[in-house]
Amino acid sequence: MRRRNFLAGAGTLAVAAGVGYAWSGDRGPKINEISGMPRLTMPPLLDTIETGKLELVALPGRTDFLGKEVTPTIGFNQPYLGPTIRMRNGPLAANVRNELDWQVSVHWHGLMVPGEHDGGPHLPISPGKQWQPDMEIRQAPATAFYHTHIHERTAVDVYAGLAGALQITDGRDDERGLPSNYGVDDLTLVLQDRRFDSQGRMTYDLSMMDVMHGFTGDTMLVNGQVGAAAAVPKGVVRLRFVNGSNARIYSLFADAGRPLHLIATDGGFLPAPVALEILRLAPGERAEVLVDLSDGRPVTLMSGGDPNEGAIGMVGRVRGIIDQIMDRSFVVLPLAVDDRLSPRITEMPRDLGGKLPKLNGSVGNTRRFSLDMGMGGGMMGTGMMGGLAINGRAFDMQRIDLEVRRGAVERWIVGSSMLAHPFHIHGAVFQVVRENGRDPRPENRGWKDTVLVENETELLVRFNHTASRETPYMYHCHILEHEDGGMMGQFTVG
Ligand code: C2O
Ligand code: CU
Ligand code: CU
């Protein structure tokens, strides 16, 4: 794999941030001061709360990412990515139109809706057609994700832009003492890494190594923007992270040792904020954190290197996370205080009202899943590709892999081979019971629907929603090249 400036140049950035800010890679704008950087913008907010209606159109577009050549892209209601959809519990009538020349779908990743509304590979929308799921939203407040999910096209189409953030709200963030002013003290941050050619066009040429590792980029994008900085009030700021990358695993941290206070995981709020030095976020995962900027000093959000980079074989696996951070860290997003914005929240909240999962009561079936990559390390780099499967079987649209009883709690033991794989289940939330024989990492203690599996992870999964043989739910690796390559299965709940 090519090592690019994006990663190599980042060490100096951590040091420079706070005093002045230099983007030392040769990609993206070169701007010397944080205040001189382009200002990060939010995806437009599509608020369905008043109307109970949601209109999305998958559209072709053209996007200028680097101020050079434009790239053909796709998006929902706009040229690249889609709006942040805000919803609350109750009926939601969605209408998704497809104005592209090929099939797309909209999977509501993190919405607890039945299989026929889930938008998976069995619910394609043909060119010129629309899909109108009449949904009933009933779940805890959370940050979720939506994206196209056509088998063997998910990776390329998400990469080109068919994805967005989603928030379920109950309108009670003031009672929790949480920032909720969209784009001011409550930022939605869709994290993606992309590759660009010398003309500044975004590229996606999949090599065999990219399929095996998952496709990682050389340039960091937040909400589709390169080299932007966020301006925030001098107070407590809420960051809602959505890992919308095809394959990159982030290890997020703030410079100068400032903690990230985790307040919510995939399935919603924790009981109270948890201060983290590093927040790991794999593709498909979401997390909400608070950062305290009430001292007025800027913060640079950074990420450590991807544990999967160069990790096929043993070398990557034995490297410690601290090594990776020192060697391969890079800037995700600088946050600068803008004195013109008046802070609304200046103290960390104490009680968020969330509950940690406790599913240990009556557990039904135990099932084992092995996330397989070919026949072993010996095959890598020899031109033998493929072998992406679960329990030795590549995904097959015609085969139902499992049947689960509605209302059941099951023990799912998921093992990874060669790489760390983010395991995602549709239509269910779960408790992470054990990771690699230990208690789960702090960011995996809340309700989850996606979790990074390094060696072996044990889950207790609650299946409360139904899915038929016609529109089953999926479980899969959320490295999109692995998913498209066959590391996926499907199940019914009834
Ligand atoms: Cu976000 Cu089945 O995926
Ligand atoms: Cu999903
Ligand atoms: Cu994988």
XYZ file of C-alpha atoms and ligand atoms in Angstrom:
499
model
C 0.000 0.000 0.000
C 1.160 3.472 -0.769
C 2.012 5.552 2.247
C 0.902 9.070 1.650
C 1.525 12.458 3.142
C -1.838 12.526 4.838
C -0.551 10.076 7.369
C 3.127 10.775 7.292
C 2.889 14.528 7.766
C 0.507 14.427 10.642
C 2.941 14.154 13.523
C 3.918 17.767 13.159
C 0.319 18.899 13.175
C -0.347 17.822 16.709
C 2.499 19.963 17.855
C 1.544 22.933 15.753
C -2.098 22.983 16.749
C -3.038 25.476 19.388
C -0.401 27.946 18.397
C -1.201 28.280 14.757
C -2.063 25.525 12.502
C -0.331 24.101 9.525
C -1.661 21.546 7.133
C 1.674 20.069 6.267
C 0.562 17.441 3.772
C 0.595 18.448 0.152
C -3.112 17.740 -0.157
C -5.818 20.126 0.820
C -5.487 23.828 1.358
C -2.317 25.162 2.966
C -3.460 27.603 5.528
C -1.415 28.771 8.416
C -3.928 29.792 10.957
C -6.901 28.010 12.306
C -9.024 31.101 11.818
C -7.981 31.245 8.204
C -9.173 27.758 7.390
C -12.414 27.196 5.542
C -15.213 26.782 7.999
C -16.737 23.344 8.329
C -20.376 23.235 7.351
C -23.022 20.789 8.458
C -25.102 18.688 6.125
C -28.459 20.461 5.678
C -30.899 19.497 8.411
C -33.961 17.658 7.145
C -36.323 17.886 10.073
C -39.278 15.491 9.808
C -40.690 16.281 13.236
C -43.429 18.676 12.142
C -44.363 16.919 8.918
C -43.885 13.219 9.695
C -42.630 12.984 6.124
C -39.247 12.263 4.669
C -38.314 12.860 1.031
C -35.025 11.638 -0.362
C -33.875 11.620 -3.969
C -30.747 9.769 -5.068
C -29.130 12.126 -7.561
C -26.047 12.369 -9.733
C -23.812 15.337 -8.964
C -20.397 16.883 -9.428
C -18.216 17.857 -6.523
C -15.075 19.947 -6.287
C -13.290 18.568 -3.237
C -9.843 20.146 -3.495
C -10.405 23.308 -5.510
C -9.111 21.610 -8.638
C -11.037 19.269 -10.946
C -14.587 18.182 -10.176
C -15.458 14.551 -9.497
C -18.708 12.899 -10.567
C -20.411 12.034 -7.285
C -23.824 10.944 -6.049
C -25.897 12.042 -3.103
C -29.296 12.270 -1.528
C -30.959 15.604 -2.338
C -27.527 17.094 -3.123
C -24.387 16.256 -5.099
C -22.486 14.386 -2.374
C -23.772 12.713 0.828
C -27.249 13.519 2.135
C -28.970 15.715 4.693
C -28.985 14.983 8.417
C -32.419 13.517 8.960
C -34.005 14.368 12.280
C -36.930 12.301 13.487
C -38.829 11.475 16.611
C -40.946 8.532 17.681
C -44.181 8.124 15.786
C -45.216 7.560 12.190
C -42.796 8.528 9.472
C -43.800 8.324 5.835
C -40.686 8.092 3.712
C -40.468 8.527 -0.018
C -37.180 7.674 -1.698
C -36.808 8.327 -5.408
C -33.992 7.053 -7.545
C -32.817 9.339 -10.311
C -29.657 7.363 -10.983
C -29.249 4.865 -13.820
C -28.729 1.892 -11.547
C -30.364 0.347 -8.508
C -29.915 1.877 -5.076
C -31.552 1.325 -1.711
C -31.712 3.189 1.573
C -30.845 1.151 4.607
C -31.619 2.896 7.893
C -28.597 1.703 9.843
C -29.611 1.942 13.496
C -33.361 2.301 13.005
C -35.320 -0.503 14.603
C -37.789 -1.102 11.797
C -39.072 -4.409 10.360
C -37.295 -6.103 7.462
C -39.654 -4.711 4.823
C -38.670 -1.160 5.841
C -35.005 -1.870 6.469
C -33.779 -0.964 2.975
C -31.363 -3.861 2.616
C -30.285 -5.629 -0.593
C -33.744 -7.150 -1.115
C -35.319 -3.702 -1.412
C -33.694 -2.197 -4.493
C -35.178 0.920 -6.041
C -34.900 0.734 -9.809
C -33.909 3.763 -11.902
C -36.773 6.255 -12.075
C -38.752 4.425 -9.394
C -39.583 5.217 -5.796
C -39.869 3.351 -2.521
C -42.344 4.442 0.125
C -41.941 2.689 3.463
C -44.535 3.818 5.985
C -42.491 3.509 9.099
C -43.215 3.638 12.786
C -40.257 4.953 14.753
C -40.068 3.737 18.315
C -36.685 3.813 19.990
C -34.357 5.714 22.295
C -32.737 8.956 21.086
C -29.567 8.194 19.132
C -27.389 9.116 16.197
C -27.804 6.726 13.297
C -26.732 6.390 9.698
C -28.319 5.725 6.328
C -26.767 4.458 3.127
C -27.369 2.455 -0.015
C -27.076 -1.324 0.411
C -27.230 -3.078 -2.958
C -25.213 -6.268 -2.880
C -21.827 -5.820 -4.587
C -22.479 -2.111 -5.081
C -22.524 -0.859 -1.501
C -18.842 0.017 -1.318
C -18.602 1.911 -4.605
C -21.868 3.800 -4.145
C -21.285 4.770 -0.516
C -17.816 5.896 -1.527
C -19.312 8.077 -4.270
C -21.663 9.671 -1.732
C -24.867 7.752 -1.010
C -24.876 8.068 2.772
C -25.908 10.445 5.524
C -26.488 10.906 9.235
C -29.734 10.490 11.048
C -30.836 11.515 14.503
C -33.678 10.255 16.606
C -34.568 12.850 19.205
C -37.055 13.093 22.026
C -36.718 16.875 22.375
C -35.431 16.558 25.940
C -31.767 17.453 25.573
C -32.245 20.656 27.619
C -33.312 18.546 30.595
C -30.176 16.472 30.148
C -28.058 19.596 29.995
C -26.852 18.714 26.505
C -25.979 20.996 23.609
C -28.584 20.625 20.864
C -28.203 23.656 18.598
C -27.563 22.009 15.234
C -24.290 23.099 13.697
C -23.485 25.502 16.533
C -22.819 23.501 19.692
C -24.147 20.188 18.362
C -22.054 19.085 15.400
C -22.749 16.153 13.124
C -19.454 14.827 11.758
C -19.483 12.239 8.995
C -15.919 10.896 8.904
C -14.595 9.582 5.609
C -11.221 9.035 4.038
C -10.809 9.222 0.297
C -8.132 9.007 -2.392
C -7.524 11.702 -4.973
C -5.556 11.751 -8.205
C -3.158 14.521 -9.152
C -6.006 16.497 -10.764
C -7.902 16.482 -7.494
C -10.503 13.948 -8.574
C -11.681 11.412 -6.047
C -10.727 7.906 -7.152
C -11.796 4.377 -6.355
C -9.634 1.833 -8.150
C -9.927 -1.303 -6.173
C -6.795 -3.419 -6.101
C -6.690 -6.863 -4.649
C -5.001 -5.459 -1.561
C -7.808 -2.935 -1.187
C -10.340 -5.726 -1.211
C -8.405 -7.616 1.422
C -7.658 -4.656 3.714
C -10.680 -2.602 2.808
C -10.221 0.597 0.825
C -8.561 3.352 2.847
C -7.850 6.854 1.613
C -5.017 9.364 1.859
C -7.159 12.391 2.637
C -9.538 13.068 5.480
C -13.030 14.376 4.747
C -15.506 15.603 7.322
C -19.016 16.086 5.920
C -17.439 15.884 2.479
C -15.004 18.732 3.191
C -11.221 18.628 3.115
C -9.097 20.796 5.402
C -11.937 22.634 7.123
C -12.096 23.737 10.752
C -15.163 23.975 12.957
C -16.005 27.189 14.779
C -17.735 26.597 18.092
C -18.818 28.600 21.146
C -16.665 28.860 24.253
C -18.399 26.118 26.185
C -19.322 22.463 26.038
C -19.673 21.168 22.507
C -21.356 17.972 21.378
C -19.837 15.986 18.527
C -21.858 13.264 16.858
C -19.447 11.044 14.986
C -20.599 8.801 12.176
C -17.896 6.599 10.709
C -18.956 6.683 7.075
C -15.624 5.410 5.763
C -15.516 2.262 3.699
C -12.849 0.650 5.847
C -10.890 3.046 8.061
C -10.922 2.489 11.814
C -10.356 5.737 13.715
C -8.809 6.073 17.156
C -10.068 9.535 17.995
C -8.473 11.784 20.572
C -8.087 15.466 21.304
C -4.672 17.086 21.404
C -3.138 18.438 24.607
C -4.570 15.527 26.531
C -8.084 16.880 26.616
C -10.575 14.059 27.214
C -13.495 13.146 25.010
C -16.550 12.642 27.205
C -18.525 9.809 25.693
C -22.275 10.331 26.127
C -23.859 7.984 23.588
C -23.077 4.867 21.570
C -24.919 3.387 18.552
C -28.092 2.677 20.504
C -28.283 5.904 22.512
C -27.289 7.571 25.759
C -25.110 6.208 28.512
C -26.182 6.821 32.122
C -23.477 9.484 32.525
C -20.548 10.836 30.515
C -17.404 8.683 30.470
C -14.090 10.485 29.957
C -11.975 8.741 27.330
C -8.443 9.369 26.159
C -9.089 7.494 22.933
C -12.361 6.650 21.282
C -12.164 3.924 18.719
C -14.703 4.125 15.922
C -14.985 1.500 13.200
C -17.013 1.796 9.990
C -20.743 1.858 10.716
C -20.271 2.832 14.366
C -21.534 6.103 15.832
C -20.564 7.847 19.032
C -21.471 11.128 20.656
C -18.933 12.963 22.776
C -18.727 16.254 24.627
C -15.621 18.394 24.496
C -15.127 21.226 26.954
C -13.856 24.390 25.275
C -14.850 26.735 28.059
C -11.212 27.801 28.547
C -11.362 29.263 25.047
C -8.399 27.301 23.738
C -8.686 25.522 20.392
C -8.750 21.761 20.204
C -7.525 19.567 17.395
C -9.313 16.309 16.959
C -6.868 13.677 15.834
C -6.923 10.026 14.968
C -4.366 7.321 15.446
C -3.502 4.986 12.605
C -5.761 2.223 11.432
C -4.957 -1.034 13.244
C -5.758 -2.894 10.028
C -3.182 -1.026 8.006
C -0.403 -3.447 7.247
C -2.041 -5.832 9.627
C -2.370 -8.890 7.455
C -0.054 -11.344 9.067
C 1.233 -10.816 12.553
C 3.162 -7.568 12.442
C 0.221 -5.219 12.668
C -1.510 -7.206 15.339
C 1.290 -6.982 17.851
C 1.782 -3.234 17.518
C 0.360 -1.312 20.421
C -2.180 1.408 19.895
C 0.158 4.005 21.356
C 2.789 3.179 18.750
C 0.273 3.677 16.027
C -0.790 6.992 17.399
C 2.743 8.260 17.640
C 3.673 7.058 14.186
C 0.617 7.465 12.110
C -1.706 9.962 13.703
C -3.378 12.610 11.600
C -5.747 15.526 11.946
C -9.449 14.847 11.762
C -10.810 18.293 12.581
C -9.559 21.446 14.286
C -12.099 23.146 16.546
C -11.666 26.861 17.084
C -13.562 29.015 19.549
C -15.565 31.782 17.948
C -16.311 34.465 20.549
C -19.296 35.692 18.589
C -21.154 32.467 19.341
C -22.667 32.562 22.792
C -22.233 29.365 24.773
C -25.403 27.717 26.021
C -23.887 24.845 27.993
C -20.833 25.478 30.137
C -20.863 22.458 32.436
C -20.614 18.746 31.882
C -23.979 17.148 32.485
C -24.108 14.487 35.163
C -27.189 12.446 34.393
C -27.981 11.502 30.818
C -30.780 9.116 31.684
C -29.520 6.237 29.547
C -29.242 2.662 30.794
C -26.472 0.183 30.181
C -27.666 -3.063 28.605
C -28.210 -6.036 30.915
C -29.414 -8.942 28.837
C -27.990 -11.733 30.976
C -31.442 -12.974 32.065
C -32.748 -15.737 29.842
C -30.497 -16.379 26.911
C -31.637 -18.674 24.114
C -29.423 -20.006 21.342
C -25.696 -19.623 21.249
C -24.330 -19.176 17.742
C -20.787 -18.818 16.487
C -19.678 -16.728 13.555
C -16.255 -16.721 12.071
C -15.438 -13.792 9.809
C -13.293 -15.507 7.236
C -10.683 -14.242 4.837
C -9.505 -16.851 2.412
C -7.404 -19.810 3.363
C -4.837 -18.084 5.533
C -1.976 -15.649 5.401
C -0.062 -17.749 2.893
C -2.500 -16.864 0.154
C -2.109 -13.130 0.504
C -0.208 -11.274 -2.125
C -0.014 -14.288 -4.394
C -2.855 -13.208 -6.593
C -5.400 -15.436 -4.869
C -8.257 -13.226 -3.829
C -11.628 -13.809 -2.356
C -12.543 -16.163 0.394
C -14.491 -13.406 2.139
C -17.173 -15.298 3.997
C -18.856 -16.020 7.306
C -18.523 -19.577 8.625
C -16.998 -20.543 5.309
C -19.951 -19.404 3.234
C -19.959 -16.328 1.041
C -23.168 -14.297 1.009
C -25.959 -15.658 -1.156
C -29.101 -13.593 -1.743
C -31.114 -16.822 -2.135
C -29.980 -18.467 1.111
C -31.409 -17.657 4.538
C -28.605 -18.367 6.983
C -30.511 -18.197 10.261
C -34.008 -18.068 11.663
C -34.434 -16.259 14.946
C -37.491 -16.193 17.159
C -38.961 -12.780 17.828
C -38.392 -11.641 21.386
C -35.369 -13.909 21.806
C -32.065 -12.945 23.353
C -29.227 -14.906 21.756
C -25.544 -15.267 22.491
C -23.519 -14.543 19.371
C -19.817 -15.307 19.555
C -17.997 -13.633 16.706
C -14.407 -14.397 15.773
C -12.199 -12.498 13.349
C -9.493 -13.769 11.103
C -6.420 -11.760 10.135
C -7.924 -8.297 10.512
C -10.204 -6.517 12.913
C -13.693 -6.577 11.389
C -16.613 -4.321 12.401
C -19.566 -6.669 12.831
C -23.012 -5.160 12.296
C -26.491 -6.616 12.795
C -29.636 -5.153 11.244
C -32.856 -4.697 13.193
C -31.390 -5.418 16.617
C -29.307 -3.925 19.374
C -26.860 -5.813 21.492
C -24.755 -5.867 24.597
C -21.045 -6.548 24.272
C -20.346 -9.053 27.020
C -16.706 -9.961 26.440
C -13.992 -8.786 24.084
C -10.851 -10.857 23.614
C -11.602 -12.614 26.896
C -11.922 -9.365 28.825
C -14.572 -6.866 29.813
C -15.561 -4.651 26.912
C -13.766 -1.395 26.164
C -15.579 1.593 27.697
C -16.968 2.696 24.318
C -18.552 -0.731 23.865
C -20.488 -0.837 27.137
C -23.608 0.935 25.913
C -26.159 -0.387 23.415
C -24.538 -1.219 20.113
C -25.453 -2.394 16.631
C -21.897 -2.484 15.268
C -18.746 -3.560 17.079
C -15.151 -3.998 16.047
C -14.152 -7.625 16.490
C -10.416 -8.084 16.974
C -10.125 -11.688 18.080
C -13.310 -12.875 19.655
C -16.269 -10.851 20.857
C -19.275 -12.193 22.694
C -22.610 -10.444 22.251
C -26.058 -10.765 23.741
C -28.485 -9.714 21.034
C -32.135 -8.866 21.517
C -34.367 -9.505 18.504
C -37.576 -7.513 18.849
C -38.377 -6.768 15.234
C -39.565 -9.030 12.461
C -38.066 -9.810 9.088
C -39.499 -12.257 6.550
C -37.778 -14.507 4.006
C -38.548 -11.932 1.318
C -36.859 -9.083 3.192
C -34.512 -10.633 5.740
C -32.121 -8.729 7.956
C -28.382 -8.761 7.307
C -25.398 -9.330 9.558
C -22.048 -8.463 8.089
C -18.637 -6.936 8.277
C -19.013 -3.166 7.787
C -15.740 -2.891 5.882
C -17.716 -2.336 2.718
C -15.307 -4.188 0.440
C -15.626 -7.217 2.736
C -19.404 -6.961 2.823
C -19.630 -6.770 -0.978
C -17.084 -9.574 -1.236
C -19.325 -11.964 0.693
C -18.669 -11.411 4.414
C -22.400 -11.170 5.045
C -25.298 -13.391 6.030
C -29.040 -12.956 6.342
C -31.662 -13.982 8.843
C -35.365 -13.902 9.491
C -37.061 -12.948 12.740
C -40.577 -14.230 13.355
Cu -24.713 0.090 7.598
Cu -25.977 -3.515 6.538
O -25.287 -1.742 6.987
Cu -27.627 -1.682 9.380
Cu -14.145 -7.373 7.414
